[in-house]
XYZ file of C-alpha atoms in Angstrom:
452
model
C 0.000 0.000 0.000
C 1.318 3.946 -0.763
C 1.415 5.718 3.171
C 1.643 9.583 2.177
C 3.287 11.617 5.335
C 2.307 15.250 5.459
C 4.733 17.800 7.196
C 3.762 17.496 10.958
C 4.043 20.330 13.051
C 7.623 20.145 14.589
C 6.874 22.399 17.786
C 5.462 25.377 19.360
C 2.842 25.659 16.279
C 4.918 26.345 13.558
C 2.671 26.720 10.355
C 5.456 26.083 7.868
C 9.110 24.680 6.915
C 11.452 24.923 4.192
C 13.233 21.775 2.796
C 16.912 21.601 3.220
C 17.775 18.709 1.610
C 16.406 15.069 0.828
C 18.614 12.179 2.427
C 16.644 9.370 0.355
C 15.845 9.145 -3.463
C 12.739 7.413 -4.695
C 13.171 3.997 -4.541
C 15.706 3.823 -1.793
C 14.361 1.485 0.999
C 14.247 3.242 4.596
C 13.640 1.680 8.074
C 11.555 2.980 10.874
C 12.712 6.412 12.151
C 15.668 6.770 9.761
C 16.532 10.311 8.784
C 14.662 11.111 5.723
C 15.542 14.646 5.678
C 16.442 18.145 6.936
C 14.247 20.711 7.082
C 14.297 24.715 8.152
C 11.830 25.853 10.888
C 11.239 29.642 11.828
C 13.915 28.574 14.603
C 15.917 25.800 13.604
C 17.128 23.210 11.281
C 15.217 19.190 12.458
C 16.484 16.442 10.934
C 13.009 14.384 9.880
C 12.609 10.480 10.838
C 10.804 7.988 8.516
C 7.362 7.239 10.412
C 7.496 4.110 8.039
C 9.771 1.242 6.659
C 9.032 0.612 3.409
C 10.505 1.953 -0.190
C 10.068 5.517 -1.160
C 7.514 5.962 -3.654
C 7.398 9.656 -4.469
C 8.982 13.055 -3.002
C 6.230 15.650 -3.280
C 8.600 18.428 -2.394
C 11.863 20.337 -3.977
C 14.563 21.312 -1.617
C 13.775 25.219 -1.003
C 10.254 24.665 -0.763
C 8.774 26.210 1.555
C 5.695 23.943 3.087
C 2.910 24.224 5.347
C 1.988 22.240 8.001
C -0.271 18.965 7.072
C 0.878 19.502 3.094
C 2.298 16.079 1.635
C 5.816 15.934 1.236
C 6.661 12.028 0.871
C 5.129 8.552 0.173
C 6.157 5.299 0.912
C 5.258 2.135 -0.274
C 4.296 -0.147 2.770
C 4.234 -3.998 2.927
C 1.157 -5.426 5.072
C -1.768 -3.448 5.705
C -3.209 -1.279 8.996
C -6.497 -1.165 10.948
C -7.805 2.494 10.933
C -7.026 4.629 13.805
C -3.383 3.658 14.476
C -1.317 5.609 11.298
C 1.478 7.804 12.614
C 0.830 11.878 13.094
C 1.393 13.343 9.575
C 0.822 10.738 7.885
C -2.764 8.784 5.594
C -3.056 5.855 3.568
C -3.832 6.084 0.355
C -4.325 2.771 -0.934
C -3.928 -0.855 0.492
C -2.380 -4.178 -0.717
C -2.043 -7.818 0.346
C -4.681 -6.304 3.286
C -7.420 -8.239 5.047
C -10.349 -9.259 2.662
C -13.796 -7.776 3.729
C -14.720 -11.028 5.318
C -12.048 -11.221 7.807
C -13.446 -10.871 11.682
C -12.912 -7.847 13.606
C -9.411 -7.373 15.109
C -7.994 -10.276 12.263
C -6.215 -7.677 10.222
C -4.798 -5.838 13.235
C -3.282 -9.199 14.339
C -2.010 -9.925 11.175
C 0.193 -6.919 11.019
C 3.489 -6.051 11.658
C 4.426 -4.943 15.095
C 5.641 -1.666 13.633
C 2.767 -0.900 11.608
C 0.240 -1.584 14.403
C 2.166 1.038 16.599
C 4.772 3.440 14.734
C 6.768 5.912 17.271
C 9.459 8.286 16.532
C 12.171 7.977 18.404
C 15.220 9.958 19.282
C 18.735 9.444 17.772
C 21.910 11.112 17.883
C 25.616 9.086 18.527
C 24.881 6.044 19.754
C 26.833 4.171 22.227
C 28.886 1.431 20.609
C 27.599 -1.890 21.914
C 29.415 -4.841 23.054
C 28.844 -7.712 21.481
C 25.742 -8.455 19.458
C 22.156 -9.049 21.068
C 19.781 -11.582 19.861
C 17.329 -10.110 17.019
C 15.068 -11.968 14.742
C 15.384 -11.678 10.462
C 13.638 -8.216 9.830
C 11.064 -9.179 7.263
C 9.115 -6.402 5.043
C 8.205 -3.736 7.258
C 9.002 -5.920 10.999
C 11.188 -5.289 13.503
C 12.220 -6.646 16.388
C 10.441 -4.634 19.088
C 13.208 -5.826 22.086
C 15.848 -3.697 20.061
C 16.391 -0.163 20.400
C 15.779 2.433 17.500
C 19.061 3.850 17.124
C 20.982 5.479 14.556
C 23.515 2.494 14.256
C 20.288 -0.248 14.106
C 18.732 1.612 11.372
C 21.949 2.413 9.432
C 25.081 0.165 9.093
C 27.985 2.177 10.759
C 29.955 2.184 7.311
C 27.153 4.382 5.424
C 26.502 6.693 8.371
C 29.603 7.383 10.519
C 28.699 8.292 14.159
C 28.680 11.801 15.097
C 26.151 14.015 16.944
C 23.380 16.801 15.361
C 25.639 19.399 16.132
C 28.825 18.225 13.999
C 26.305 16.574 11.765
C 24.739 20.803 10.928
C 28.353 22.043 11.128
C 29.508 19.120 8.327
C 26.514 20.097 5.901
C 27.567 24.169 6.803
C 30.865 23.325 5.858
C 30.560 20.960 2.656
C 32.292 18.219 4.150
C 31.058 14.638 3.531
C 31.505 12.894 7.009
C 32.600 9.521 5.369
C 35.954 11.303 4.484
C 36.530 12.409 8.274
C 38.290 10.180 10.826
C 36.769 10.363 14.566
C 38.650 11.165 17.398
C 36.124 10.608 19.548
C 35.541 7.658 21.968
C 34.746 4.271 20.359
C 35.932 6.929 16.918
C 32.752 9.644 17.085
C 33.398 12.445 14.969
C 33.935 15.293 16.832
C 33.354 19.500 15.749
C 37.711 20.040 15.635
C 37.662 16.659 13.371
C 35.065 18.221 10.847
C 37.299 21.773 11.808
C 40.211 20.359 10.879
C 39.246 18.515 7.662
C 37.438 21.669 6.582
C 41.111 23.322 6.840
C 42.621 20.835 5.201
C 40.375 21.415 2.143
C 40.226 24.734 2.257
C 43.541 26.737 3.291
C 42.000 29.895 2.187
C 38.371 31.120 3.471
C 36.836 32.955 1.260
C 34.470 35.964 3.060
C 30.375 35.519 2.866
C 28.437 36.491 -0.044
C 24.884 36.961 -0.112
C 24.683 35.558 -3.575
C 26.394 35.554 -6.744
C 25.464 37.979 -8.992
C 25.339 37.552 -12.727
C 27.435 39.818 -14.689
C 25.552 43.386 -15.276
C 23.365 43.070 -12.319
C 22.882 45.845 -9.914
C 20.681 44.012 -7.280
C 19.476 40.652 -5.312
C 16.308 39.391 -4.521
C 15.916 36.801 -2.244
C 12.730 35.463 -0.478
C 12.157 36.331 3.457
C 11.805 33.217 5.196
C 12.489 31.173 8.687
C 14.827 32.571 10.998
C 14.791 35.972 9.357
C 11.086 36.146 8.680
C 10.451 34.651 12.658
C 13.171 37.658 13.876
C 11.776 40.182 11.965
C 8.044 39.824 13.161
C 9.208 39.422 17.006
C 11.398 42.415 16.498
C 9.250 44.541 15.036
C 6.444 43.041 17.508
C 8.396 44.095 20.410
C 9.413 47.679 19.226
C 6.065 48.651 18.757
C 4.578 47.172 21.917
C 6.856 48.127 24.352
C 8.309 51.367 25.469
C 12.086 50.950 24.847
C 14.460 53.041 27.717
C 18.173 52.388 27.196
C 20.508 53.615 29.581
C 24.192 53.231 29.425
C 27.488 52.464 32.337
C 30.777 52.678 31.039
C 32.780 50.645 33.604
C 36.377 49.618 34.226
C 36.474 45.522 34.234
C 40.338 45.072 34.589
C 39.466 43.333 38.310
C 37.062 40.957 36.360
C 39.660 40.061 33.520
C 42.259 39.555 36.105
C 40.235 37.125 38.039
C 39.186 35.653 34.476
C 43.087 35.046 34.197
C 43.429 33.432 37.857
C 40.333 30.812 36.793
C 42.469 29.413 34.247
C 45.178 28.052 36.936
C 42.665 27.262 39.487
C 41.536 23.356 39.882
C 38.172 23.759 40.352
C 37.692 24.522 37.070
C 40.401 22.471 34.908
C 38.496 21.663 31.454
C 35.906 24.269 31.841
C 36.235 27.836 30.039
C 35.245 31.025 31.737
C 34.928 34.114 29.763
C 33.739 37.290 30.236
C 30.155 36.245 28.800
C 29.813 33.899 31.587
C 30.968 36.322 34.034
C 28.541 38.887 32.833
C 26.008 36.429 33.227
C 26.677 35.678 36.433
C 26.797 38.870 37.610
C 23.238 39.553 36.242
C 21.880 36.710 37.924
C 22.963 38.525 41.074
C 21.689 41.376 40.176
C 18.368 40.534 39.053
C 17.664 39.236 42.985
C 18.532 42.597 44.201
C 16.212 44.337 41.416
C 12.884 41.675 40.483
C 11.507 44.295 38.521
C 13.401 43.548 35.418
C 12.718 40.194 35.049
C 8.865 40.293 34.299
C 6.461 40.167 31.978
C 3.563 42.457 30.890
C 0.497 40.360 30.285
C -1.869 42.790 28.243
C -4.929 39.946 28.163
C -4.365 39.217 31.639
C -4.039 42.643 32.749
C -1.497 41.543 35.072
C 2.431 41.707 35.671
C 4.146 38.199 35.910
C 6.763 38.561 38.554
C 9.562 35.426 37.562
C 11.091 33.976 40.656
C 13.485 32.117 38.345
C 15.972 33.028 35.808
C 15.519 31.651 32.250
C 18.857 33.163 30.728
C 18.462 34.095 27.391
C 21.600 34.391 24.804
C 21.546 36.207 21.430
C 23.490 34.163 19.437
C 23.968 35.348 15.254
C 24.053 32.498 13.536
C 24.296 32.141 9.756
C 20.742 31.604 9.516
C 19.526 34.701 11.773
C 19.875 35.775 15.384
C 18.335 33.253 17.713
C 17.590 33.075 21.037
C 17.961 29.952 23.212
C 18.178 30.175 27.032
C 19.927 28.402 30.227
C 16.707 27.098 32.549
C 17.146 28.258 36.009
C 20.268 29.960 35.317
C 19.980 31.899 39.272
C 20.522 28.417 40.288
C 23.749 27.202 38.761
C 27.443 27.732 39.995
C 29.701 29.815 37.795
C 31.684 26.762 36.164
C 28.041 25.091 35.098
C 26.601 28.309 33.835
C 29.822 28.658 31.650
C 29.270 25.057 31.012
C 25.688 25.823 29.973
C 26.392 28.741 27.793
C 29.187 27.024 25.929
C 26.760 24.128 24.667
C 23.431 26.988 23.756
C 25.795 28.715 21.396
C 27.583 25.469 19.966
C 24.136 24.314 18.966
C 22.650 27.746 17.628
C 25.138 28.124 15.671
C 25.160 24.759 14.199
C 21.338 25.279 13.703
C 20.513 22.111 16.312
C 18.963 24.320 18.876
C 15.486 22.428 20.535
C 12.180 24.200 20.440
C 11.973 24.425 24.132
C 15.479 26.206 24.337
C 13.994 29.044 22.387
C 11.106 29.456 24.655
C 10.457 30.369 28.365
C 13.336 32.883 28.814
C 12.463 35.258 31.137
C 15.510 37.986 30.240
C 18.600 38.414 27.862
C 22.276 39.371 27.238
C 23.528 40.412 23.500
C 27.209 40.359 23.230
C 27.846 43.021 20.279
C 31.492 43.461 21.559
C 32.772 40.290 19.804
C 31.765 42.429 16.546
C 34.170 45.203 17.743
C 30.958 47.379 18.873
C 31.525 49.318 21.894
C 27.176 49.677 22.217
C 24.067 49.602 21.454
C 20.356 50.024 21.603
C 19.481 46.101 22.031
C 15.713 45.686 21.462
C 13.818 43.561 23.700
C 13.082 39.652 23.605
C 9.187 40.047 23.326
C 7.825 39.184 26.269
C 10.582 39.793 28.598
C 11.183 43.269 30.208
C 15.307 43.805 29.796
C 18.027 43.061 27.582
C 21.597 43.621 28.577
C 24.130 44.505 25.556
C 28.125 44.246 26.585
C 30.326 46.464 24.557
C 34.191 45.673 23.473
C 36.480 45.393 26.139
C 39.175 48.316 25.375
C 42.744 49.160 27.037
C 42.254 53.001 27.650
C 43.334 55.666 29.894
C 40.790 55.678 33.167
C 40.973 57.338 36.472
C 42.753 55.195 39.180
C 43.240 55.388 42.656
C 43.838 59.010 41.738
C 46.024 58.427 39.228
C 45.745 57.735 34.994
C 46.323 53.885 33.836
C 45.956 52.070 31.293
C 42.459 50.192 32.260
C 40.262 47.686 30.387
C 37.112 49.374 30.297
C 33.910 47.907 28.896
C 29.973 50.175 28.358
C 26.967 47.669 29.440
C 23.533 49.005 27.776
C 20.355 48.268 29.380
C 17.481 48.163 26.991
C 14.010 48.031 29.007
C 10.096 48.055 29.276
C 9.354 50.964 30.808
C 5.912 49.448 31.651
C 7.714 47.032 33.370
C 10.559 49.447 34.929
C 11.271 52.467 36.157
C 14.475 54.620 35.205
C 15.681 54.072 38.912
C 14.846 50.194 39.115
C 16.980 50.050 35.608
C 20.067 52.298 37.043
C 20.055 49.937 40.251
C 20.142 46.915 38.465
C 22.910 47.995 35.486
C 24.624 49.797 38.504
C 24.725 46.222 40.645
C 26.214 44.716 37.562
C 28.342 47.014 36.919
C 29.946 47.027 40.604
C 30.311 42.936 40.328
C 32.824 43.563 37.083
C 34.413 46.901 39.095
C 35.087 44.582 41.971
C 34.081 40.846 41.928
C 34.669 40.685 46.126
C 31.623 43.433 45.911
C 29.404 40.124 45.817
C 30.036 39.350 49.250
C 27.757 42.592 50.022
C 25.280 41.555 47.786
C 24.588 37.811 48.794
């Protein structure tokens, strides 16, 4: 029988989603939950499991199609047939063969079939542990599985067509143009890790050639290019939040030479061997502080409520550019973690925005947010809000300039935060307080003992 599967929705009610690129050809023969396909949300790039095993019949859609939810973009051709009620989300028959004839009892059919058909799940992949040894497993036969074995990237795909890696060096691999059946993992049990596909990526290119927006054809004076995902989901919430809520930026040019100098002492200290502290982290840190000291700026204005949502958490949210957009993913219950975790934590959210991995529910929830424009040489800025949160906190470039002190002129590294905030949410004082508290953690780090 043909199964068609229509684009489900992959989280938080996403109408639509572009197609990246097809990992099977029609005719190619696919097992339950093997990766079909990648395809663009509003937020990130999901790699798409089979719902079926079975032989591909027909791909309805064209990489760079864009696709709404419940459209058709594949069909399979399915061995055995199905009792009503029990297909996969996304997905409708549309034709059976070899099925039950009209005579057969009640319940007959559903016995008959395959364990896989009577039930399909997605799973969850990623790297899979190597195994030791092999366990027992019965002859797969048309579309049926043994049911005591785990879905797993390596059961659904011998390891010499899909060398093991994780989503994150997977994205980075396809970014890159590197085929990961040419790179060697370093890895335990030989995973391919992001400095293997680094490396080979430098190896095959020795020059890097800067980003173009496209390649225009000789005598043209423009681009056009269609507004979609990341850019299209930015651009509304931007544009959302500008015009909803009263923006107040205020600025504090401070002298952070204490906080790079203790920055510099981390690296020696045991406690946290293997973990890297930076001034982001810091920062963060430091804000987490802060926030307790000042609630007001980590709230939310709920218009069809008429209420204000006072947080007692901290849902950290990080601007990270990415070559798809900016994004915003978020450390849960960031107040709560110890400086080497939340540098821990903040390492990993911009490894996978970047790589376009990032989950739905990371990009959710966050309750207020740092932009880091001094990495782009910016010394600051006019952030505008996350909607639905009440402050965003921009850090400048960290410059060696002459600055007052202990009465005398130095050469000081000296850093401008910019508050951005809903002045709904916050007055001018609650906003000073809270950039000033920050500010005096990165003056003088030993300043938190007064504070805690």
């Amino acid at each position: 029988m043909i199964k068609v599967f229509r684009l489900p929705d992959l989280g938080e009610g996403l109408t639509e989603s572009e197609i990246v690129a097809w990992r099977v050809a029609p005719g190619d023969t696919v097992e339950l939950n093997q990766l079909i396909a990648d395809v663009e949300t509003a937020k990130a790039v999901v790699e798409l499991p089979s719902p079926f095993a079975g032989v591909v019949h027909e791909l309805h859609q064209q990489p760079g199609t864009v696709v709404h939810v419940g459209e058709p973009i594949v069909s399979f051709e399915v061995a055995g047939t199905e009792p009503a009620g029990h297909e996969p989300a996304g997905t409708e028959g549309a034709g059976r063969a070899g099925g039950a004839a009209a005579s057969d009892p009640p319940g007959q059919a559903s016995a008959a079939a395959p364990a896989e058909e009577r039930e399909a799940v997605l799973v969850g992949y990623g790297a899979a542990p190597e195994r030791q040894g092999r366990p027992h497993r019965r002859t797969r036969t048309g579309a049926e599985a043994d049911l005591t074995e785990p879905a797993t990237v390596e059961a659904l795909e011998p390891a010499a067509t899909r060398p093991r890696s994780t989503p994150p060096v997977r994205a980075l691999a396809r970014g890159l143009g590197i085929e990961l059946s040419q790179v060697t993992g370093t890895g335990p049990t030989g995973l391919i890790t992001r400095e293997d596909v680094q490396a080979r990526s430098d190896r095959s290119a020795p020059e890097s050639a800067p980003e173009s927006v496209a390649d225009p054809a000789a005598g043209e004076r423009e681009t056009r290019s269609p507004i979609r995902s990341v850019r299209k989901h930015t651009a509304a919430a931007m544009v959302r939040s500008a015009f909803n809520a009263p923006h107040v930026t205020e600025f504090l040019t401070v002298d952070v030479t204490p906080t790079m100098d203790l920055i510099e002492s981390l690296r020696t200290n045991r406690a946290f061997q293997g973990v890297r502290i930076g001034i982001l982290a810091v920062v963060a840190k430091a804000l987490c502080l802060a926030v307790a000291r000042n609630p007001s700026v980590n709230t939310r204005w709920d218009e069809a409520a008429g209420e204000i949502v006072q947080y007692h958490y901290v849902n950290l949210g990080i601007a990270a550019a990415t070559p798809r957009g900016l994004l915003v993913p978020n450390v849960p219950d960031a107040d709560r973690l110890g400086l080497a975790d939340l540098a821990a934590a903040l390492a990993g959210l911009t490894e996978t925005a970047r790589a376009g991995t990032t989950a739905a529910e990371s990009l959710r929830g966050g309750t207020i947010s740092i932009t880091n424009v001094g990495v782009f040489g910016i010394d600051a800025g006019t952030p505008i809000l996350n909607p639905g949160e009440a402050a965003i906190l921009a850090l400048g470039g960290i410059r060696r300039q002459p600055w007052e002190h202990r009465g005398e002129i130095a050469l000081r590294q000296v850093m401008t935060l910019s508050l951005s905030f809903d002045h709904r949410l916050v007055d001018g004082e609650q906003g000073a307080r809270f950039l000033v508290d920050v500010g005096t953690i990165l003056a003088d780090p030993a300043m938190v003992l007064t504070m805690v």
